[in-house]
mmCIF file of C-alpha atoms and ligand atoms in Angstrom:
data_model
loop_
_atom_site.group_PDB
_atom_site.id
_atom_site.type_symbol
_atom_site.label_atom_id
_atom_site.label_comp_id
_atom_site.label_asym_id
_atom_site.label_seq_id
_atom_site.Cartn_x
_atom_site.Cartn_y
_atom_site.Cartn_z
ATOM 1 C CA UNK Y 88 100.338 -44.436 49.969
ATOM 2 C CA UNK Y 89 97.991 -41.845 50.863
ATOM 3 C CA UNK Y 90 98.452 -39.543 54.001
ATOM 4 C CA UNK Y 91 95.200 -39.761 55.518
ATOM 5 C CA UNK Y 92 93.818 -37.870 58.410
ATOM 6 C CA UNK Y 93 90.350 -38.892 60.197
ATOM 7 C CA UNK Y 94 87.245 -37.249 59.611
ATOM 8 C CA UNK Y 95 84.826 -36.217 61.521
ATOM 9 C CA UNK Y 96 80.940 -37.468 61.510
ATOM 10 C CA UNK Y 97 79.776 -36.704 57.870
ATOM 11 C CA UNK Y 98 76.637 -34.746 58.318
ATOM 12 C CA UNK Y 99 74.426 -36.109 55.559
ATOM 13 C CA UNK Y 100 72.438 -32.266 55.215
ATOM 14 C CA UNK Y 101 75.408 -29.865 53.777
ATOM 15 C CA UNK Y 102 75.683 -27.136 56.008
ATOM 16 C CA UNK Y 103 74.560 -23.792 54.695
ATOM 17 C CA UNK Y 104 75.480 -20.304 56.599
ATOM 18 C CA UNK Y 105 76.459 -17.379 55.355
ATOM 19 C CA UNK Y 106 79.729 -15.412 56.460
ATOM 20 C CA UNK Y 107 78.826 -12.685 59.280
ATOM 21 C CA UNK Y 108 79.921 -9.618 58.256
ATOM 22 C CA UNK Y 109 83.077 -9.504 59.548
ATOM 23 C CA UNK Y 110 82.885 -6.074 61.860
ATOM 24 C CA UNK Y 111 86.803 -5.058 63.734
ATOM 25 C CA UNK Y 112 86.764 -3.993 66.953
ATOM 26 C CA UNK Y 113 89.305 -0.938 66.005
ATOM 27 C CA UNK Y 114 89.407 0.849 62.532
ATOM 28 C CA UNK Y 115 93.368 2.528 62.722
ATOM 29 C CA UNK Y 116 93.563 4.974 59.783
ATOM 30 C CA UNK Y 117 96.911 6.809 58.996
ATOM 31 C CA UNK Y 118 97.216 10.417 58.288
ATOM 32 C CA UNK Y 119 97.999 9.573 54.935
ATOM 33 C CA UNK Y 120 94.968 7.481 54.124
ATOM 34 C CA UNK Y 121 93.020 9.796 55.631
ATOM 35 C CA UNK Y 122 94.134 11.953 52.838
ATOM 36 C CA UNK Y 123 92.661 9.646 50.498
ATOM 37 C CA UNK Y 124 89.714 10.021 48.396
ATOM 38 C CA UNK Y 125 89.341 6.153 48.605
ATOM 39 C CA UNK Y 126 90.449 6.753 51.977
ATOM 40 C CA UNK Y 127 87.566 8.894 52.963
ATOM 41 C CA UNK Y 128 84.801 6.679 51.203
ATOM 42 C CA UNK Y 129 85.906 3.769 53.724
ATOM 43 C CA UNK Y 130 86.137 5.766 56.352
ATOM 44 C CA UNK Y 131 81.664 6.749 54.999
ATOM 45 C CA UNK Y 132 81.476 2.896 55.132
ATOM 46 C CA UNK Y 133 82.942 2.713 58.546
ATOM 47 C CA UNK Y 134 80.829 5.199 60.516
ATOM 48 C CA UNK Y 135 77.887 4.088 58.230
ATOM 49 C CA UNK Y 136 78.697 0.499 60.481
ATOM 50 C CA UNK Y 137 79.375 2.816 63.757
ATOM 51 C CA UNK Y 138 82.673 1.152 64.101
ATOM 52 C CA UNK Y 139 85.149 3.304 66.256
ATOM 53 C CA UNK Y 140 87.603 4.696 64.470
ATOM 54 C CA UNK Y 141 91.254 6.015 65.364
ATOM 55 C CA UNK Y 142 93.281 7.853 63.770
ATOM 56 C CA UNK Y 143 97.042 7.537 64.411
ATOM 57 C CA UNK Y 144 99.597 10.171 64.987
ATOM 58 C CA UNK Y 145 101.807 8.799 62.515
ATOM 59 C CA UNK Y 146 102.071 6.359 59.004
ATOM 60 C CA UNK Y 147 102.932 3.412 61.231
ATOM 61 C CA UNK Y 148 100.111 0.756 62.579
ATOM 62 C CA UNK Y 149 102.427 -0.683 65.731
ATOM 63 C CA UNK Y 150 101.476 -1.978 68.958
ATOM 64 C CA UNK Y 151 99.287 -4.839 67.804
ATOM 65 C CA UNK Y 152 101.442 -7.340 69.664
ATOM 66 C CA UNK Y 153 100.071 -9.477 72.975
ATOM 67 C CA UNK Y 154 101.984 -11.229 75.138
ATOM 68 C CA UNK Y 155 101.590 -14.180 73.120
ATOM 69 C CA UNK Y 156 101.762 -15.082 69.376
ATOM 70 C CA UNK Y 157 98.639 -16.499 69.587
ATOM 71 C CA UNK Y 158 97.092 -13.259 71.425
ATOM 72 C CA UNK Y 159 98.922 -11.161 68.785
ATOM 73 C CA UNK Y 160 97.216 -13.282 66.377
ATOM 74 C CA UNK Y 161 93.728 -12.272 68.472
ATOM 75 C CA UNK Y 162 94.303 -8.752 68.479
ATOM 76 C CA UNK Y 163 95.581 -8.321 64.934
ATOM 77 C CA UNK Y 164 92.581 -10.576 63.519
ATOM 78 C CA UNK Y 165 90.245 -7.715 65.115
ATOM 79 C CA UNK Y 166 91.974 -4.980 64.148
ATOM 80 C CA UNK Y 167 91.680 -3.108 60.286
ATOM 81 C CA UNK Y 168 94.009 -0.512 59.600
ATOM 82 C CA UNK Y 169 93.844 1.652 56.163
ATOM 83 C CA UNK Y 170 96.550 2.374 55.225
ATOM 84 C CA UNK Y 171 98.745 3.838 51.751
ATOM 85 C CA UNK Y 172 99.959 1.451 49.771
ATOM 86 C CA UNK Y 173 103.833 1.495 50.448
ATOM 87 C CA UNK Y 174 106.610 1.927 46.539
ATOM 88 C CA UNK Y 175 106.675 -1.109 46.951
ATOM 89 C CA UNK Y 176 103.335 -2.422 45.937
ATOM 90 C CA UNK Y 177 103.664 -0.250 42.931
ATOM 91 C CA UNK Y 178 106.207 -2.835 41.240
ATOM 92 C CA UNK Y 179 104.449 -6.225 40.371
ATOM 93 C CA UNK Y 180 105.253 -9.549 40.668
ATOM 94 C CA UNK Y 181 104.423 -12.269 38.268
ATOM 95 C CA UNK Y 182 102.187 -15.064 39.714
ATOM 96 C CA UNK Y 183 102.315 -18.096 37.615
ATOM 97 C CA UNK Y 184 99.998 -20.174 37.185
ATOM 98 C CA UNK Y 185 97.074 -18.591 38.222
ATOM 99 C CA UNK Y 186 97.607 -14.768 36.027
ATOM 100 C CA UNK Y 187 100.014 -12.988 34.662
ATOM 101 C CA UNK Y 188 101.208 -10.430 37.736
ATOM 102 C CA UNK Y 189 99.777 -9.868 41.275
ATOM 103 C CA UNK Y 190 98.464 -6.714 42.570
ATOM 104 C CA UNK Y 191 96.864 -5.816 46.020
ATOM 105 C CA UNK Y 192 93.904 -3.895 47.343
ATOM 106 C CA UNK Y 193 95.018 -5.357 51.051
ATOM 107 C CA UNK Y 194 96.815 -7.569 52.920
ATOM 108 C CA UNK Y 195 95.478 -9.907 55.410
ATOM 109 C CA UNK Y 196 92.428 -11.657 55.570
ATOM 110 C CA UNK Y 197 89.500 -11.662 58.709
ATOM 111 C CA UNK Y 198 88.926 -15.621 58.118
ATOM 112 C CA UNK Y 199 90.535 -18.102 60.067
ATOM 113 C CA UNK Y 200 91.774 -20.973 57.852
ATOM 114 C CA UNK Y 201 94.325 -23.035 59.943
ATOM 115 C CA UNK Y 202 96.393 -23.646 57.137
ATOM 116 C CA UNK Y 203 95.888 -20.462 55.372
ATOM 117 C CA UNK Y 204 98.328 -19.249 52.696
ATOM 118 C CA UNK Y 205 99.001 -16.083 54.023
ATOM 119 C CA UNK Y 206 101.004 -17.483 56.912
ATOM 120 C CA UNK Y 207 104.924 -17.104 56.335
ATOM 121 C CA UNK Y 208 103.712 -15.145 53.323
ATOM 122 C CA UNK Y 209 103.014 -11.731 55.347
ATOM 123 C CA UNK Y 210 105.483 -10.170 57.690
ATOM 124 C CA UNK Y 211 104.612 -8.834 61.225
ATOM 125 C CA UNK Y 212 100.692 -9.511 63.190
ATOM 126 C CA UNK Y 213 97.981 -10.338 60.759
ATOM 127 C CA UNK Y 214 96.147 -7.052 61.007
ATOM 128 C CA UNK Y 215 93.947 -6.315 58.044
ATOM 129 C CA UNK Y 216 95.655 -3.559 56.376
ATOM 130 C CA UNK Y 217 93.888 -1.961 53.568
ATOM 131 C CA UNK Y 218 95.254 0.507 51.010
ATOM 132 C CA UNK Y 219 93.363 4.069 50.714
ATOM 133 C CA UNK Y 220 95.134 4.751 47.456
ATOM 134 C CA UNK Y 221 93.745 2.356 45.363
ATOM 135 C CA UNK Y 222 93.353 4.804 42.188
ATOM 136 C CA UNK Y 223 96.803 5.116 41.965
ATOM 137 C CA UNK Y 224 97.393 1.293 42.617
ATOM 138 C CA UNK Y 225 95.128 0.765 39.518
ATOM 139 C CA UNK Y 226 96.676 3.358 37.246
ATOM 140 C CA UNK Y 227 99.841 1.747 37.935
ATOM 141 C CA UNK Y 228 98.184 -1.545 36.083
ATOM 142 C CA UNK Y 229 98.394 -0.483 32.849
ATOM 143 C CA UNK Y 230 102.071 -0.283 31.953
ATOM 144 C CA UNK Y 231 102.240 -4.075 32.904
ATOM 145 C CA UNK Y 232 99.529 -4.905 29.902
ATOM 146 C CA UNK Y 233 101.106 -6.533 27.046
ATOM 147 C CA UNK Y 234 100.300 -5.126 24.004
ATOM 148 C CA UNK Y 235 98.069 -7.100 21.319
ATOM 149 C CA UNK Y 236 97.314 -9.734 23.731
ATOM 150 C CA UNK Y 237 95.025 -10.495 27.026
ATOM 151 C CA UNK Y 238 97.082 -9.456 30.161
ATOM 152 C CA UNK Y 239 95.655 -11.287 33.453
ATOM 153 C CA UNK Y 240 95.584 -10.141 37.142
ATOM 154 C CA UNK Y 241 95.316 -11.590 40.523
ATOM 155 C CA UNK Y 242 93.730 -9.568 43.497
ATOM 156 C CA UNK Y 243 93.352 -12.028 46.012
ATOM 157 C CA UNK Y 244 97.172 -13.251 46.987
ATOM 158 C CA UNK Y 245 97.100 -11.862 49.799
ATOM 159 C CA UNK Y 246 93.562 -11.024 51.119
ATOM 160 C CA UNK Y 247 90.306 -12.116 50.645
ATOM 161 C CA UNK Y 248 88.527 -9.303 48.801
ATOM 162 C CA UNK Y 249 84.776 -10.178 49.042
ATOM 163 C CA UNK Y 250 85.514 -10.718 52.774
ATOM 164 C CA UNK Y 251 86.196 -6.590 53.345
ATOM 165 C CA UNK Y 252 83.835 -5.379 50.515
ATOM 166 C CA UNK Y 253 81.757 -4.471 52.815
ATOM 167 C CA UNK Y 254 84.407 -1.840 54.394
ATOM 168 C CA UNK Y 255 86.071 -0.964 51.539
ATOM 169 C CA UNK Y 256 84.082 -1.030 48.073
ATOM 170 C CA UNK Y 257 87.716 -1.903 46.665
ATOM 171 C CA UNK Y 258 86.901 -5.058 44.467
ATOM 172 C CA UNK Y 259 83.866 -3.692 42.781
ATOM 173 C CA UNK Y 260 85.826 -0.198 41.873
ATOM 174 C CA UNK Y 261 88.875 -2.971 40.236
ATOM 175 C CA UNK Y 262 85.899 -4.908 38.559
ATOM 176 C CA UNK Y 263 85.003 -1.214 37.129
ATOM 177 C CA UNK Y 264 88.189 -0.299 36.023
ATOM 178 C CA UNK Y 265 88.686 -3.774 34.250
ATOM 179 C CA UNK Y 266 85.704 -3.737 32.395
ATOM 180 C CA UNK Y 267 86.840 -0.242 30.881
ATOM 181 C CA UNK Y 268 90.641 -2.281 29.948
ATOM 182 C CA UNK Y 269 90.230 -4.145 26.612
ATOM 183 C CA UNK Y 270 93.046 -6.160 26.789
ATOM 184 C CA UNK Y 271 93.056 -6.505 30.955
ATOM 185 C CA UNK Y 272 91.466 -9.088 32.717
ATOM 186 C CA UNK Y 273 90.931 -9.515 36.538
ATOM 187 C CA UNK Y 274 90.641 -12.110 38.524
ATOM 188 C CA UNK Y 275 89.517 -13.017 42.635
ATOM 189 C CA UNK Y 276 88.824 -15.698 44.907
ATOM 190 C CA UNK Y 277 86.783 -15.757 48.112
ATOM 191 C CA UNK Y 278 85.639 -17.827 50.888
ATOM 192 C CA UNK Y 279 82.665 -15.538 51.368
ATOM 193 C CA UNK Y 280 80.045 -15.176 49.785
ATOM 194 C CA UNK Y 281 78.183 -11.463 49.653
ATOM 195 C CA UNK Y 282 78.284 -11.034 46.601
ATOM 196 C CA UNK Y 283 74.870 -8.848 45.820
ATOM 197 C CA UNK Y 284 76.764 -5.896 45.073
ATOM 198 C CA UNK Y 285 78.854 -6.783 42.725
ATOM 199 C CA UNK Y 286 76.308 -8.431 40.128
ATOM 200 C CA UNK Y 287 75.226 -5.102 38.292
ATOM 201 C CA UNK Y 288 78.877 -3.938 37.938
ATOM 202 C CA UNK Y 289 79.933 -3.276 34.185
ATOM 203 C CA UNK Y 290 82.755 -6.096 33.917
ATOM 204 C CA UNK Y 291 82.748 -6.292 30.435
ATOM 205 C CA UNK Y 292 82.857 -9.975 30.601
ATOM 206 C CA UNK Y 293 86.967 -9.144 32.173
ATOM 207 C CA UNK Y 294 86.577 -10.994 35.786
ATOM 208 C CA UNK Y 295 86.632 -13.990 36.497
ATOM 209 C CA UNK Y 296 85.235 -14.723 39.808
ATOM 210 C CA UNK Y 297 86.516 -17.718 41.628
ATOM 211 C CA UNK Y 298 85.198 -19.730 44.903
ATOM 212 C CA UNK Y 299 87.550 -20.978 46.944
ATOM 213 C CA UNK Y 300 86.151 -24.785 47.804
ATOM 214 C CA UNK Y 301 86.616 -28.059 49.576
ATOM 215 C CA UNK Y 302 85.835 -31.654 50.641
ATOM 216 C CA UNK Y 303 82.893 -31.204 53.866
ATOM 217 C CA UNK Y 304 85.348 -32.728 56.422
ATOM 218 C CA UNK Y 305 88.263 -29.912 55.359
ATOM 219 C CA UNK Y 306 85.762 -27.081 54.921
ATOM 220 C CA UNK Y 307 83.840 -28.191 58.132
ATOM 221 C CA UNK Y 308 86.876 -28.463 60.218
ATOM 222 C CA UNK Y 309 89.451 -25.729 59.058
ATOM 223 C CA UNK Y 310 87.944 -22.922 58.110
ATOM 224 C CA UNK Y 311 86.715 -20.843 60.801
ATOM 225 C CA UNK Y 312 85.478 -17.318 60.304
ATOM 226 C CA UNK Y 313 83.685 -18.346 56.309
ATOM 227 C CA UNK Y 314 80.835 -18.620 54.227
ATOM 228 C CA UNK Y 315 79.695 -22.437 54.126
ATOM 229 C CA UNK Y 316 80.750 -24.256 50.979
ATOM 230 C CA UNK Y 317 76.996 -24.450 49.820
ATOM 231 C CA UNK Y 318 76.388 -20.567 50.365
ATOM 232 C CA UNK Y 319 79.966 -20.205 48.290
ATOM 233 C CA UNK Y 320 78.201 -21.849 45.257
ATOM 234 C CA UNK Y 321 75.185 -20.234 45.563
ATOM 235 C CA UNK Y 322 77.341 -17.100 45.386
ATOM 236 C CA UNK Y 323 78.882 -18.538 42.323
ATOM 237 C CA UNK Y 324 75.372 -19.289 40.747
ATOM 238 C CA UNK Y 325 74.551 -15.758 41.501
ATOM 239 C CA UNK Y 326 77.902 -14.534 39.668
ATOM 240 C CA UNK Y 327 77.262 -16.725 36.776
ATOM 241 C CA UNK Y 328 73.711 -16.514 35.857
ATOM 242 C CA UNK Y 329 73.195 -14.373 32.881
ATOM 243 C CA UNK Y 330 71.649 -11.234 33.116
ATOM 244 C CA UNK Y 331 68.602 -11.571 32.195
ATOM 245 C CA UNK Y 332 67.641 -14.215 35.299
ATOM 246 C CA UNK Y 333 68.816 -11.813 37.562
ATOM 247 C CA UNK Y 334 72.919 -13.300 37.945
ATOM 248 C CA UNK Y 335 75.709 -11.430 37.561
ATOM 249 C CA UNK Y 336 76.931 -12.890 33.656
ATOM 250 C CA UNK Y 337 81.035 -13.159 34.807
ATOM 251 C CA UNK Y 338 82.893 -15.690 33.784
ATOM 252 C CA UNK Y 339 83.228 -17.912 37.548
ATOM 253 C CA UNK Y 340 85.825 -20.539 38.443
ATOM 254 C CA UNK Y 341 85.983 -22.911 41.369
ATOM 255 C CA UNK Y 342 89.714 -23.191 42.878
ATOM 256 C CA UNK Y 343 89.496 -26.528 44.683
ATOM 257 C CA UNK Y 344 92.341 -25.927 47.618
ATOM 258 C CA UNK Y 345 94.036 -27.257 49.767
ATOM 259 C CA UNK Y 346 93.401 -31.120 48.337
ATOM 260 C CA UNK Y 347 93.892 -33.297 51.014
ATOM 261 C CA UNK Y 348 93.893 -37.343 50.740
ATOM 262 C CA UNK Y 349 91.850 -37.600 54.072
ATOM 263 C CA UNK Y 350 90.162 -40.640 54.525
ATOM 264 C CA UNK Y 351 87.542 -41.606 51.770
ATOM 265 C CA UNK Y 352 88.479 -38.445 49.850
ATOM 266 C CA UNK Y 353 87.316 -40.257 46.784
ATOM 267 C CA UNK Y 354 83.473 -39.792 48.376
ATOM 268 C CA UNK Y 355 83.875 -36.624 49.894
ATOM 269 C CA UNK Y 356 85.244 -34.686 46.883
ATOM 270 C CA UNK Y 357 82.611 -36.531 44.329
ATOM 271 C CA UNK Y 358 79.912 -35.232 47.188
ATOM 272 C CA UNK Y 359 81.843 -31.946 46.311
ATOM 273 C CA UNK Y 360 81.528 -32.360 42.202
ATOM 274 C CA UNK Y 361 78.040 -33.121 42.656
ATOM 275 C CA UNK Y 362 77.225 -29.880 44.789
ATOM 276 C CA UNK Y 363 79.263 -27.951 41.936
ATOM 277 C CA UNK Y 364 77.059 -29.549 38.976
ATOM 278 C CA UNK Y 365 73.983 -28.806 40.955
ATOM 279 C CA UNK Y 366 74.570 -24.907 41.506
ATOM 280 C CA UNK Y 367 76.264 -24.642 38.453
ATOM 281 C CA UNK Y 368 73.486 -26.197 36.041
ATOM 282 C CA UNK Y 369 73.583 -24.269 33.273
ATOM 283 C CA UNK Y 370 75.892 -22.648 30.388
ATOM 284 C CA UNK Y 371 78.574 -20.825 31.700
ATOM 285 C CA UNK Y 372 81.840 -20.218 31.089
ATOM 286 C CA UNK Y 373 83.693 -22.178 33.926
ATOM 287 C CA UNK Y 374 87.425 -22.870 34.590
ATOM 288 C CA UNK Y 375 88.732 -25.256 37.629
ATOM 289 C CA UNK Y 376 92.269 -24.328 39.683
ATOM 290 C CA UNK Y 377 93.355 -27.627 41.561
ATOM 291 C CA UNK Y 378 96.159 -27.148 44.585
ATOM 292 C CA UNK Y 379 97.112 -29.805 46.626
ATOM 293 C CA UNK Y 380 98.086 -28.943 50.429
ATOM 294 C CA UNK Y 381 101.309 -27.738 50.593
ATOM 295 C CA UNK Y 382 103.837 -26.305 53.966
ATOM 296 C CA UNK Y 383 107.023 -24.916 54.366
ATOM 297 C CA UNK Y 384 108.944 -24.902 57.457
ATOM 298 C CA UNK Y 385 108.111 -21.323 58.063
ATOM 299 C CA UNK Y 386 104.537 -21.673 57.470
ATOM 300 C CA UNK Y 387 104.034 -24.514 59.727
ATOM 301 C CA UNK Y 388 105.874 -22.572 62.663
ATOM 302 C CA UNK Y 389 103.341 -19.956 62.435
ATOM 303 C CA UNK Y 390 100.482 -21.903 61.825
ATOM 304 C CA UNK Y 391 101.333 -23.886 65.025
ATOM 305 C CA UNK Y 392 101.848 -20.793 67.009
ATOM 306 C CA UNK Y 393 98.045 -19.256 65.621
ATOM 307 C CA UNK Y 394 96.235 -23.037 66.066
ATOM 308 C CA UNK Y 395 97.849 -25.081 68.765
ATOM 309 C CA UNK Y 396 94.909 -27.011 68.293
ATOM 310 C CA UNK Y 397 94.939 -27.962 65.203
ATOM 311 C CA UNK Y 398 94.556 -31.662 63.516
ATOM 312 C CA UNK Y 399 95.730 -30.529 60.046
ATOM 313 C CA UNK Y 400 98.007 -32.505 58.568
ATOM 314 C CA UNK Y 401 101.669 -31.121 58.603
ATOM 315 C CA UNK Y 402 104.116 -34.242 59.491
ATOM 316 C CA UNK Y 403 106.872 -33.654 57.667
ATOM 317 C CA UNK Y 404 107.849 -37.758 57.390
ATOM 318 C CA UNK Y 405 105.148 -38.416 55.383
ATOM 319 C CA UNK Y 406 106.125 -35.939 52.778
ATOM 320 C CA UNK Y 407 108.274 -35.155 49.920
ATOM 321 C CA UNK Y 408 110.651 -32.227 49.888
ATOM 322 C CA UNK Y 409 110.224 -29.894 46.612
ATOM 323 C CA UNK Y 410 113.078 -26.840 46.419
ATOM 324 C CA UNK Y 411 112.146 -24.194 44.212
ATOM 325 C CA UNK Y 412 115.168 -22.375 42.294
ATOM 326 C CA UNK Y 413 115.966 -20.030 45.309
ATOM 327 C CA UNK Y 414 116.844 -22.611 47.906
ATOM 328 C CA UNK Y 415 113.389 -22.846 49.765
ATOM 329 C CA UNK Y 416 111.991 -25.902 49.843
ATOM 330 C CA UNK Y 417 108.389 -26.845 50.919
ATOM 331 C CA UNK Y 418 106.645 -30.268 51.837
ATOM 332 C CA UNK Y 419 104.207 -31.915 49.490
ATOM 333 C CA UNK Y 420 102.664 -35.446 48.979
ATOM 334 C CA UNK Y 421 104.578 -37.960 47.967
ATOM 335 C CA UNK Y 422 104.022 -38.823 43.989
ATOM 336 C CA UNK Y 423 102.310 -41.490 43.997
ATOM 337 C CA UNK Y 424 99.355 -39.719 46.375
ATOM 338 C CA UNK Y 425 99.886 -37.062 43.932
ATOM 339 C CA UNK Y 426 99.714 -39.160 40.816
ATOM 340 C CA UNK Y 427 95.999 -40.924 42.237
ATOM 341 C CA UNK Y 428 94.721 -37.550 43.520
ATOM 342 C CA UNK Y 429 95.246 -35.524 39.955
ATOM 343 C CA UNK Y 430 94.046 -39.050 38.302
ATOM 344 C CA UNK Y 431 90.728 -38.732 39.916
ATOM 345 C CA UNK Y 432 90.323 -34.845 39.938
ATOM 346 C CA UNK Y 433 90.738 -34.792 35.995
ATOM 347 C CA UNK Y 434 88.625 -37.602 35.104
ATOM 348 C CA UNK Y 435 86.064 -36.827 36.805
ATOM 349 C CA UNK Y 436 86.211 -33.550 36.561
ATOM 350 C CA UNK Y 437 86.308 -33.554 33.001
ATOM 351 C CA UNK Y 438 83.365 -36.044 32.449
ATOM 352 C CA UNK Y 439 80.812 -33.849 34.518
ATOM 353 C CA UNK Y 440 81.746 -30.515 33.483
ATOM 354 C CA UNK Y 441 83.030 -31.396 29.725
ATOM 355 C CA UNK Y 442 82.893 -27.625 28.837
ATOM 356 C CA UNK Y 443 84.600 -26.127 31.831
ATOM 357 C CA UNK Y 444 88.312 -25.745 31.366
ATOM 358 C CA UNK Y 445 91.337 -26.973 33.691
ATOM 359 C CA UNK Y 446 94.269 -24.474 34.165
ATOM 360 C CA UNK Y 447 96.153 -26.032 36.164
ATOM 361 C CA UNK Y 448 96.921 -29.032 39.084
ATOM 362 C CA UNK Y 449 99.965 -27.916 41.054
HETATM 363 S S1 LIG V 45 90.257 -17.247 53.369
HETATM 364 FE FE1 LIG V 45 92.343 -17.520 52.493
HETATM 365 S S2 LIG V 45 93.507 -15.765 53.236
HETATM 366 FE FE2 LIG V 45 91.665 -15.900 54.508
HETATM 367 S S3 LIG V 45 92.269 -17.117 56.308
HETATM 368 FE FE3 LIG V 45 91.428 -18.533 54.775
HETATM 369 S S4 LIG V 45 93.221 -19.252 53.592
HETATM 370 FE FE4 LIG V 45 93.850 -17.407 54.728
#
């Protein structure tokens, strides 16, 4: 039943590196960001990196297109543009089941995942756009709290935040203002994994930080441009260690995305529970996200276009079709791959980490 793609040689050391700094050839700032207090603290972080920077005559980023889609892609991968956060971004969208609503701090990520989310997601090149008026995004937060009871957020939907921290300071100035919300939480997820700023920050026990992890043959293979799985977890350990030994004390999670049924996935995800339990080998408060690999129609056009290349799975034949209430439909296992997959993740999921809580398998 089960879709299986080959693997490649399974190393039998895990593979550490760390991200490299991700540094963009061309820093485009508007007029209007430049405006910005925030704005002008990332453009400090900018020259501190001697990065050029442009400004642009207007509060348009345009002509980041090649000849190609795939040299578009090049060019708007290199490229980070601060920006103001259009009206737009100032009315939220729910985003069940991982919080309550979305916000943004940007919008494109520097990675290079070949079946990355954003695809089909995000309109126009992926040029890293990030928003210089993030006090005013934040102060916008509060009239979506509900009253008397825990209100969550999700900052990563469409970015990776700990991948531009670095450039923009953004994530640790939202962990800041969370920690001051009593009845706000936030929460992130990365592929990266530099986290030594952020561990002093007063969170207030309101984050949850989240590592974005897979299987070695999916990590190895299809995620250019990251942090190694095992620096990811160390990351986490750092996050989740209490004070005292030097960590961070947030609450952590581990979203295990995209699942794939490759071939032997039963070995290479246990290899992957077993590298959890070993970073992760003390108290702490620990939830688990589970997504299985997912496309739509749109999403695999554009993938296609950015990795001609690539092996990843997206043959629609072996799939089921799921609409959702608008019409669009996307491809996903078929359920009995999806049955056995969620069997295995729970139970053994839930036997080594007894504490840690599930929120969801979608
Ligand atoms: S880290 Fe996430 S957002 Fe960035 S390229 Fe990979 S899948 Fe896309």
């Amino acid at each position: 039943m089960s879709t299986a793609i080959t693997s490649p040689v399974i190393q039998s050391e895990p593979v550490v590196h760390k991200a490299r700094l991700w540094l963009p050839e061309r820093v485009l700032f508007t007029p209007a960001a430049l405006e910005e207090p925030w704005g002008q603290q990332i453009l400090a972080r900018v020259q501190s990196l001697n990065l050029p920077v442009e400004e642009l005559s207007r509060n348009r980023v345009t002509g980041l297109r090649g000849e190609t889609e795939r040299e578009t892609y090049d060019i708007a991968k290199r490229t980070l543009a601060v920006v103001t956060a259009p009206p737009s971004q100032f009315k939220l969208s729910p985003i069940p089941p991982s919080a309550d609503w979305q916000f943004h701090l940007a919008e494109g990520c520097p990675a290079h995942c070949q079946y990355c989310y954003l695809a089909g997601s995000l309109q126009g090149p992926p040029v890293i756009r990030v928003f210089a008026n993030l006090p005013q995004i934040l102060d916008n937060l509060a009239a979506y709290e509900h009253p008397g009871e825990t209100t969550t957020f999700e900052v990563s939907c469409y970015t990776d935040p700990l991948g531009i921290e670095h450039l923009t300071g953004s994530l640790a100035e939202c962990i800041r203002y969370f920690g001051t919300r009593p009845d706000a939480h936030l929460r992130w997820v990365s592929k990266f994994n530099g986290v030594d700023e952020l561990l002093d920050l007063p969170h207030n026990g309101h984050t949850r930080c989240r590592m974005s992890v897979n299987a070695a043959p999916i990590s190895g293979r299809f995620e250019g441009g990251t942090a190694s799985v095992t620096s990811r977890l160390q990351a986490l350990r750092q996050l989740a260690l209490p004070h005292s030994q030097g960590g961070g004390g947030y609450p952590v999670g581990l979203v295990i995305a995209p699942i794939m049924p490759i071939e032997d996935w039963q070995t290479h995800y246990s290899r992957l529970f077993d590298s959890i339990s070993s970073s992760l080998d003390f108290d702490c408060d620990l939830t688990f996200e589970l997504i299985s690999h997912r496309f739509t129609p749109g999403s695999k056009e554009i993938l296609t276009s950015w990795y001609p290349q690539s092996k990843l799975d997206m043959d629609e034949s072996t799939r089921s079709v799921k609409r959702n209430k608008f019409g669009g439909l996307k491809y996903v296992y078929d359920s009995g791959t999806m049955k056995s997959l969620r069997h295995f993740f729970e139970q053994e999921l839930t036997k080594r980490f007894p504490q840690a809580k599930i929120l969801y398998w979608t």
